[in-house]
PDB file of C-alpha atoms in Angstrom:
ATOM      1  CA  MET A   1      -1.080  -1.401 -28.229  1.00 40.00           C
ATOM      2  CA  PRO A   2      -3.498   1.439 -27.180  1.00 51.00           C
ATOM      3  CA  GLU A   3      -5.798   0.633 -24.312  1.00 51.00           C
ATOM      4  CA  SER A   4      -9.425   0.273 -25.352  1.00 57.00           C
ATOM      5  CA  LEU A   5     -12.167   2.519 -23.964  1.00 60.00           C
ATOM      6  CA  PRO A   6     -13.860   0.791 -21.009  1.00 69.00           C
ATOM      7  CA  GLU A   7     -17.567   0.057 -21.369  1.00 84.00           C
ATOM      8  CA  VAL A   8     -19.991   2.196 -19.144  1.00 92.00           C
ATOM      9  CA  ARG A   9     -22.819   0.083 -17.549  1.00 93.00           C
ATOM     10  CA  LEU A  10     -25.795   1.369 -15.720  1.00 94.00           C
ATOM     11  CA  VAL A  11     -26.928  -0.892 -12.853  1.00 94.00           C
ATOM     12  CA  GLU A  12     -30.019  -0.678 -10.752  1.00 94.00           C
ATOM     13  CA  ALA A  13     -28.257  -1.674  -7.487  1.00 93.00           C
ATOM     14  CA  GLY A  14     -24.563  -0.527  -7.216  1.00 92.00           C
ATOM     15  CA  PRO A  15     -22.170  -1.432  -4.365  1.00 93.00           C
ATOM     16  CA  PHE A  16     -24.411   0.387  -1.875  1.00 95.00           C
ATOM     17  CA  GLY A  17     -27.806  -0.600  -3.206  1.00 93.00           C
ATOM     18  CA  HIS A  18     -28.472   2.555  -5.251  1.00 94.00           C
ATOM     19  CA  PRO A  19     -28.585   2.999  -9.094  1.00 95.00           C
ATOM     20  CA  ALA A  20     -25.013   3.486 -10.128  1.00 97.00           C
ATOM     21  CA  VAL A  21     -22.486   3.368 -13.025  1.00 97.00           C
ATOM     22  CA  GLU A  22     -20.028   0.577 -13.461  1.00 96.00           C
ATOM     23  CA  HIS A  23     -16.894   0.573 -15.601  1.00 95.00           C
ATOM     24  CA  ASP A  24     -13.453  -0.923 -15.739  1.00 92.00           C
ATOM     25  CA  TRP A  25     -10.564   1.243 -14.518  1.00 93.00           C
ATOM     26  CA  PRO A  26      -8.085   2.257 -17.292  1.00 91.00           C
ATOM     27  CA  GLN A  27      -4.581   3.138 -16.425  1.00 90.00           C
ATOM     28  CA  GLN A  28      -3.654   5.352 -19.400  1.00 92.00           C
ATOM     29  CA  ALA A  29      -4.370   9.027 -19.542  1.00 94.00           C
ATOM     30  CA  GLY A  30      -6.142   8.938 -22.890  1.00 93.00           C
ATOM     31  CA  PRO A  31      -8.817   6.399 -22.053  1.00 93.00           C
ATOM     32  CA  CYS A  32      -9.334   8.047 -18.700  1.00 94.00           C
ATOM     33  CA  ARG A  33     -10.136  11.322 -20.222  1.00 94.00           C
ATOM     34  CA  ALA A  34     -12.486   9.784 -22.775  1.00 93.00           C
ATOM     35  CA  LEU A  35     -14.205   7.895 -19.995  1.00 95.00           C
ATOM     36  CA  GLN A  36     -14.694  11.087 -18.093  1.00 95.00           C
ATOM     37  CA  LYS A  37     -16.489  12.596 -20.941  1.00 92.00           C
ATOM     38  CA  ALA A  38     -18.677   9.606 -21.311  1.00 93.00           C
ATOM     39  CA  LEU A  39     -19.518   9.486 -17.512  1.00 96.00           C
ATOM     40  CA  SER A  40     -20.309  13.247 -17.432  1.00 93.00           C
ATOM     41  CA  THR A  41     -23.452  12.562 -19.400  1.00 93.00           C
ATOM     42  CA  TYR A  42     -24.845  10.492 -16.377  1.00 96.00           C
ATOM     43  CA  VAL A  43     -24.284  13.242 -13.810  1.00 97.00           C
ATOM     44  CA  ASN A  44     -27.379  14.638 -11.935  1.00 98.00           C
ATOM     45  CA  THR A  45     -27.007  18.232 -10.483  1.00 98.00           C
ATOM     46  CA  VAL A  46     -30.610  18.398  -9.331  1.00 97.00           C
ATOM     47  CA  ASP A  47     -31.491  17.558  -5.687  1.00 98.00           C
ATOM     48  CA  ASP A  48     -32.292  13.889  -5.409  1.00 97.00           C
ATOM     49  CA  LEU A  49     -31.606  13.474  -1.687  1.00 95.00           C
ATOM     50  CA  PRO A  50     -33.014  11.244   1.019  1.00 95.00           C
ATOM     51  CA  PRO A  51     -33.487  12.880   4.485  1.00 97.00           C
ATOM     52  CA  VAL A  52     -29.843  13.682   5.511  1.00 98.00           C
ATOM     53  CA  ARG A  53     -29.296  12.384   8.997  1.00 98.00           C
ATOM     54  CA  ARG A  54     -25.687  11.296   8.408  1.00 98.00           C
ATOM     55  CA  LEU A  55     -22.996  13.168   6.646  1.00 98.00           C
ATOM     56  CA  GLY A  56     -19.957  11.334   5.240  1.00 98.00           C
ATOM     57  CA  GLY A  57     -16.471  12.499   4.576  1.00 98.00           C
ATOM     58  CA  VAL A  58     -13.834  10.975   2.328  1.00 96.00           C
ATOM     59  CA  ASP A  59     -10.144  11.853   2.075  1.00 95.00           C
ATOM     60  CA  ILE A  60      -7.050  10.130   0.657  1.00 95.00           C
ATOM     61  CA  GLY A  61      -3.381   9.904   1.739  1.00 94.00           C
ATOM     62  CA  PHE A  62      -0.468   7.780   0.478  1.00 94.00           C
ATOM     63  CA  GLU A  63       2.133   5.578   1.984  1.00 93.00           C
ATOM     64  CA  ASP A  64       5.235   3.826   0.859  1.00 90.00           C
ATOM     65  CA  GLY A  65       6.342   6.554  -1.593  1.00 90.00           C
ATOM     66  CA  GLY A  66       2.825   6.726  -3.180  1.00 90.00           C
ATOM     67  CA  ARG A  67       2.631   2.995  -3.852  1.00 94.00           C
ATOM     68  CA  ILE A  68      -0.161   2.474  -1.269  1.00 95.00           C
ATOM     69  CA  THR A  69      -3.367   4.563  -1.201  1.00 95.00           C
ATOM     70  CA  ARG A  70      -4.517   5.239   2.359  1.00 96.00           C
ATOM     71  CA  ALA A  71      -8.244   5.969   2.152  1.00 96.00           C
ATOM     72  CA  ALA A  72     -10.411   7.250   4.961  1.00 97.00           C
ATOM     73  CA  ALA A  73     -14.173   7.315   5.143  1.00 97.00           C
ATOM     74  CA  VAL A  74     -16.139   8.799   8.006  1.00 98.00           C
ATOM     75  CA  VAL A  75     -19.715   9.215   9.140  1.00 98.00           C
ATOM     76  CA  LEU A  76     -21.004  12.104  11.383  1.00 98.00           C
ATOM     77  CA  ASP A  77     -24.364  12.992  12.770  1.00 98.00           C
ATOM     78  CA  ALA A  78     -25.722  15.677  10.478  1.00 98.00           C
ATOM     79  CA  GLN A  79     -27.167  17.635  13.437  1.00 97.00           C
ATOM     80  CA  THR A  80     -24.510  17.358  16.051  1.00 98.00           C
ATOM     81  CA  LEU A  81     -21.495  16.524  13.903  1.00 98.00           C
ATOM     82  CA  GLU A  82     -20.544  13.829  16.348  1.00 98.00           C
ATOM     83  CA  VAL A  83     -18.468  11.007  14.785  1.00 98.00           C
ATOM     84  CA  ILE A  84     -20.647   7.806  14.247  1.00 98.00           C
ATOM     85  CA  ASP A  85     -18.095   5.636  12.317  1.00 98.00           C
ATOM     86  CA  THR A  86     -14.634   5.854  10.800  1.00 97.00           C
ATOM     87  CA  GLN A  87     -12.886   3.371   8.472  1.00 97.00           C
ATOM     88  CA  LEU A  88      -9.436   3.157   6.869  1.00 97.00           C
ATOM     89  CA  ALA A  89      -8.449   1.143   3.861  1.00 97.00           C
ATOM     90  CA  ARG A  90      -5.085   0.536   2.174  1.00 96.00           C
ATOM     91  CA  VAL A  91      -4.920  -0.591  -1.447  1.00 96.00           C
ATOM     92  CA  PRO A  92      -2.217  -0.566  -4.101  1.00 96.00           C
ATOM     93  CA  THR A  93      -2.180   2.751  -6.022  1.00 95.00           C
ATOM     94  CA  ARG A  94      -3.213   1.963  -9.579  1.00 91.00           C
ATOM     95  CA  ILE A  95      -1.858   5.024 -11.479  1.00 93.00           C
ATOM     96  CA  PRO A  96       0.538   7.976 -10.767  1.00 92.00           C
ATOM     97  CA  TYR A  97      -0.758  11.476 -10.179  1.00 92.00           C
ATOM     98  CA  ILE A  98      -1.963  12.997 -13.478  1.00 92.00           C
ATOM     99  CA  PRO A  99      -3.625  16.464 -13.396  1.00 91.00           C
ATOM    100  CA  GLY A 100      -7.311  16.286 -14.088  1.00 93.00           C
ATOM    101  CA  LEU A 101      -7.481  12.428 -13.471  1.00 96.00           C
ATOM    102  CA  LEU A 102      -7.297  12.351  -9.709  1.00 95.00           C
ATOM    103  CA  SER A 103     -10.466  10.218  -9.405  1.00 97.00           C
ATOM    104  CA  PHE A 104      -8.819   7.245 -11.065  1.00 96.00           C
ATOM    105  CA  ARG A 105      -6.017   7.289  -8.571  1.00 96.00           C
ATOM    106  CA  GLU A 106      -8.127   7.894  -5.508  1.00 96.00           C
ATOM    107  CA  ILE A 107     -11.566   6.272  -5.915  1.00 97.00           C
ATOM    108  CA  PRO A 108     -10.574   2.665  -5.759  1.00 96.00           C
ATOM    109  CA  GLY A 109      -9.270   3.302  -2.119  1.00 96.00           C
ATOM    110  CA  ALA A 110     -12.345   5.408  -1.235  1.00 97.00           C
ATOM    111  CA  LEU A 111     -14.593   2.552  -2.310  1.00 97.00           C
ATOM    112  CA  ALA A 112     -12.740   0.197  -0.098  1.00 97.00           C
ATOM    113  CA  ALA A 113     -13.001   2.365   2.866  1.00 98.00           C
ATOM    114  CA  LEU A 114     -16.736   3.005   2.270  1.00 98.00           C
ATOM    115  CA  GLU A 115     -17.467  -0.612   2.070  1.00 97.00           C
ATOM    116  CA  ARG A 116     -16.060  -1.080   5.557  1.00 97.00           C
ATOM    117  CA  LEU A 117     -18.519   1.369   7.131  1.00 98.00           C
ATOM    118  CA  ALA A 118     -21.180  -0.142   9.377  1.00 96.00           C
ATOM    119  CA  THR A 119     -23.512   2.814   8.710  1.00 94.00           C
ATOM    120  CA  LEU A 120     -23.640   4.561   5.311  1.00 96.00           C
ATOM    121  CA  PRO A 121     -23.891   8.250   5.018  1.00 98.00           C
ATOM    122  CA  ASP A 122     -26.874   9.926   3.374  1.00 98.00           C
ATOM    123  CA  LEU A 123     -24.549  12.496   1.649  1.00 98.00           C
ATOM    124  CA  ILE A 124     -20.801  12.524   1.231  1.00 98.00           C
ATOM    125  CA  LEU A 125     -18.527  15.629   1.289  1.00 98.00           C
ATOM    126  CA  VAL A 126     -15.378  14.773  -0.715  1.00 97.00           C
ATOM    127  CA  ASP A 127     -12.029  16.353  -0.433  1.00 95.00           C
ATOM    128  CA  GLY A 128     -11.860  17.440  -4.102  1.00 96.00           C
ATOM    129  CA  HIS A 129     -13.959  18.870  -6.931  1.00 98.00           C
ATOM    130  CA  GLY A 130     -17.335  17.826  -8.250  1.00 98.00           C
ATOM    131  CA  ILE A 131     -18.399  19.232 -11.606  1.00 98.00           C
ATOM    132  CA  ALA A 132     -15.860  22.104 -11.142  1.00 98.00           C
ATOM    133  CA  HIS A 133     -13.539  20.192 -13.488  1.00 97.00           C
ATOM    134  CA  PRO A 134     -12.517  20.694 -17.104  1.00 96.00           C
ATOM    135  CA  ARG A 135     -14.622  17.639 -18.215  1.00 95.00           C
ATOM    136  CA  ARG A 136     -17.193  18.033 -15.390  1.00 97.00           C
ATOM    137  CA  LEU A 137     -16.022  14.868 -13.672  1.00 97.00           C
ATOM    138  CA  GLY A 138     -13.951  15.578 -10.607  1.00 97.00           C
ATOM    139  CA  VAL A 139     -13.355  13.049  -7.855  1.00 97.00           C
ATOM    140  CA  ALA A 140     -16.568  13.896  -6.052  1.00 98.00           C
ATOM    141  CA  THR A 141     -18.728  13.483  -9.133  1.00 98.00           C
ATOM    142  CA  HIS A 142     -17.036  10.284 -10.168  1.00 98.00           C
ATOM    143  CA  LEU A 143     -17.486   8.818  -6.677  1.00 98.00           C
ATOM    144  CA  GLY A 144     -21.114   9.751  -6.663  1.00 98.00           C
ATOM    145  CA  LEU A 145     -21.642   8.010  -9.950  1.00 98.00           C
ATOM    146  CA  VAL A 146     -19.985   4.605  -8.971  1.00 98.00           C
ATOM    147  CA  THR A 147     -21.569   4.653  -5.527  1.00 98.00           C
ATOM    148  CA  GLY A 148     -24.941   5.962  -6.420  1.00 97.00           C
ATOM    149  CA  LEU A 149     -24.699   8.224  -3.342  1.00 98.00           C
ATOM    150  CA  PRO A 150     -25.177  11.948  -3.235  1.00 98.00           C
ATOM    151  CA  THR A 151     -21.839  13.808  -3.189  1.00 98.00           C
ATOM    152  CA  ILE A 152     -20.431  17.204  -2.821  1.00 98.00           C
ATOM    153  CA  GLY A 153     -16.979  18.477  -3.891  1.00 98.00           C
ATOM    154  CA  VAL A 154     -15.226  20.598  -1.335  1.00 98.00           C
ATOM    155  CA  ALA A 155     -11.767  21.590  -2.559  1.00 97.00           C
ATOM    156  CA  LYS A 156      -9.076  23.802  -1.255  1.00 96.00           C
ATOM    157  CA  LYS A 157      -7.954  25.215  -4.622  1.00 96.00           C
ATOM    158  CA  ARG A 158      -9.397  26.049  -7.921  1.00 97.00           C
ATOM    159  CA  LEU A 159      -8.933  23.643 -10.778  1.00 96.00           C
ATOM    160  CA  THR A 160     -10.852  25.415 -13.568  1.00 97.00           C
ATOM    161  CA  GLY A 161     -13.205  28.446 -14.043  1.00 97.00           C
ATOM    162  CA  SER A 162     -13.040  32.169 -12.910  1.00 97.00           C
ATOM    163  CA  TYR A 163     -14.572  34.075 -10.112  1.00 97.00           C
ATOM    164  CA  GLU A 164     -14.508  37.238  -8.123  1.00 96.00           C
ATOM    165  CA  GLN A 165     -13.424  37.092  -4.489  1.00 96.00           C
ATOM    166  CA  PRO A 166     -16.370  36.833  -2.164  1.00 97.00           C
ATOM    167  CA  PRO A 167     -16.685  39.364   0.702  1.00 97.00           C
ATOM    168  CA  ASP A 168     -14.742  38.550   3.816  1.00 97.00           C
ATOM    169  CA  GLU A 169     -17.726  37.315   5.757  1.00 97.00           C
ATOM    170  CA  ARG A 170     -18.509  33.910   6.842  1.00 97.00           C
ATOM    171  CA  GLY A 171     -20.994  32.297   4.447  1.00 97.00           C
ATOM    172  CA  ALA A 172     -20.444  34.744   1.641  1.00 98.00           C
ATOM    173  CA  TRP A 173     -19.867  33.210  -1.667  1.00 98.00           C
ATOM    174  CA  ALA A 174     -19.343  34.040  -5.419  1.00 98.00           C
ATOM    175  CA  GLU A 175     -20.076  32.019  -8.541  1.00 98.00           C
ATOM    176  CA  LEU A 176     -17.403  29.894 -10.134  1.00 98.00           C
ATOM    177  CA  GLN A 177     -17.980  30.134 -13.823  1.00 97.00           C
ATOM    178  CA  ASP A 178     -16.492  28.444 -16.816  1.00 96.00           C
ATOM    179  CA  ARG A 179     -17.531  30.406 -19.929  1.00 90.00           C
ATOM    180  CA  ASP A 180     -21.407  30.847 -19.522  1.00 91.00           C
ATOM    181  CA  GLU A 181     -21.793  27.878 -17.073  1.00 96.00           C
ATOM    182  CA  THR A 182     -21.907  28.131 -13.335  1.00 98.00           C
ATOM    183  CA  ILE A 183     -19.944  25.067 -12.125  1.00 98.00           C
ATOM    184  CA  GLY A 184     -19.561  25.884  -8.474  1.00 98.00           C
ATOM    185  CA  ALA A 185     -19.213  28.500  -5.685  1.00 98.00           C
ATOM    186  CA  VAL A 186     -16.261  30.037  -3.942  1.00 98.00           C
ATOM    187  CA  LEU A 187     -17.265  30.025  -0.275  1.00 98.00           C
ATOM    188  CA  ARG A 188     -15.855  32.160   2.486  1.00 98.00           C
ATOM    189  CA  SER A 189     -16.036  29.499   5.246  1.00 97.00           C
ATOM    190  CA  ARG A 190     -14.218  31.654   7.872  1.00 96.00           C
ATOM    191  CA  VAL A 191     -13.430  35.344   8.077  1.00 96.00           C
ATOM    192  CA  GLY A 192      -9.815  36.183   7.160  1.00 95.00           C
ATOM    193  CA  VAL A 193      -8.887  32.898   5.509  1.00 96.00           C
ATOM    194  CA  LYS A 194      -8.785  31.742   1.822  1.00 97.00           C
ATOM    195  CA  PRO A 195     -12.132  30.603   0.459  1.00 98.00           C
ATOM    196  CA  ILE A 196     -13.012  27.004  -0.442  1.00 98.00           C
ATOM    197  CA  PHE A 197     -14.451  25.679  -3.705  1.00 98.00           C
ATOM    198  CA  ILE A 198     -17.860  24.009  -3.546  1.00 98.00           C
ATOM    199  CA  SER A 199     -19.423  22.165  -6.417  1.00 98.00           C
ATOM    200  CA  PRO A 200     -22.195  19.610  -6.857  1.00 98.00           C
ATOM    201  CA  GLY A 201     -20.890  16.088  -7.234  1.00 98.00           C
ATOM    202  CA  HIS A 202     -23.900  13.982  -8.029  1.00 98.00           C
ATOM    203  CA  ARG A 203     -27.620  13.925  -7.119  1.00 98.00           C
ATOM    204  CA  ILE A 204     -27.411  17.467  -5.612  1.00 98.00           C
ATOM    205  CA  GLY A 205     -27.605  21.072  -6.783  1.00 98.00           C
ATOM    206  CA  LEU A 206     -25.374  23.919  -5.897  1.00 98.00           C
ATOM    207  CA  GLU A 207     -27.686  25.606  -3.478  1.00 98.00           C
ATOM    208  CA  SER A 208     -28.048  22.523  -1.394  1.00 98.00           C
ATOM    209  CA  ALA A 209     -24.384  21.796  -1.733  1.00 98.00           C
ATOM    210  CA  LEU A 210     -23.618  25.152  -0.149  1.00 98.00           C
ATOM    211  CA  SER A 211     -26.241  24.701   2.576  1.00 98.00           C
ATOM    212  CA  PHE A 212     -24.974  21.315   3.578  1.00 98.00           C
ATOM    213  CA  THR A 213     -21.327  22.449   3.534  1.00 98.00           C
ATOM    214  CA  MET A 214     -22.190  25.403   5.906  1.00 98.00           C
ATOM    215  CA  SER A 215     -23.970  23.018   8.211  1.00 98.00           C
ATOM    216  CA  ALA A 216     -20.769  20.982   8.612  1.00 98.00           C
ATOM    217  CA  LEU A 217     -18.607  24.029   9.348  1.00 98.00           C
ATOM    218  CA  THR A 218     -17.527  24.964  12.829  1.00 97.00           C
ATOM    219  CA  ARG A 219     -14.790  27.506  13.544  1.00 95.00           C
ATOM    220  CA  TYR A 220     -12.416  26.029  10.921  1.00 97.00           C
ATOM    221  CA  ARG A 221     -11.867  26.658   7.208  1.00 97.00           C
ATOM    222  CA  LEU A 222     -12.813  23.149   6.264  1.00 98.00           C
ATOM    223  CA  PRO A 223     -16.011  21.190   7.214  1.00 98.00           C
ATOM    224  CA  GLU A 224     -15.833  18.714  10.042  1.00 98.00           C
ATOM    225  CA  THR A 225     -16.399  15.752   7.657  1.00 98.00           C
ATOM    226  CA  THR A 226     -13.147  16.675   5.814  1.00 97.00           C
ATOM    227  CA  ARG A 227     -11.200  17.446   8.980  1.00 97.00           C
ATOM    228  CA  VAL A 228     -12.016  14.078  10.541  1.00 97.00           C
ATOM    229  CA  ALA A 229     -11.300  12.107   7.402  1.00 97.00           C
ATOM    230  CA  ASP A 230      -8.084  14.040   6.757  1.00 95.00           C
ATOM    231  CA  LYS A 231      -6.739  13.217  10.148  1.00 94.00           C
ATOM    232  CA  LEU A 232      -7.421   9.579   9.578  1.00 94.00           C
ATOM    233  CA  ALA A 233      -6.050   9.527   5.991  1.00 93.00           C
ATOM    234  CA  SER A 234      -2.956  11.415   6.991  1.00 88.00           C
ATOM    235  CA  ASN A 235      -2.419   9.457  10.208  1.00 76.00           C
ATOM    236  CA  ARG A 236      -2.414  12.584  12.379  1.00 62.00           C
TER     237      ARG A 236
END
């Protein structure tokens, strides 16, 4: 029997005290895609940020042949990039990898890790896409909706859209476009390396997403939020 489409519920206080979206978690591709389309109507890509004193990072790894999701959540001081808190959560993996549906595989673990933090971030940089997604609902956007927290997608590879290569200068960027819509930016985070793909997740616009990503960069290709979270999620 086909799986029914889960109901979408708006709540004034989600798991972290902010207005958020609640829904059940389907495990079949069709209902997942339909839910993405429904959720995309709730996305806010206009700046709706508190003063950003703490930056968060989220990254996901897997154990036991993919049966266990190993999720990392970290909090860094937004000015110094010093680590304030790190947490790791292990949960059973709900669905296999399906292109375009990564959030349904990864977010349950990310939520478990975020819930363990003693100090919540004001803004989360997620290892994945925001609205730079065929249905405008990448893992960063989906995480922003269900937590109510502002999020940015910071991805290593393009998922959708077209672009011209940005100049080989740190901080240079080019628009990532899908038809007539700008869905993100292709950012040169370091001279001589491949660019990264920045897109609004939720409660933030593209200009601010670029600015906060740049503020979290040091001498590496990826922001420190992602680097710290990746080491924890990958057990390195």
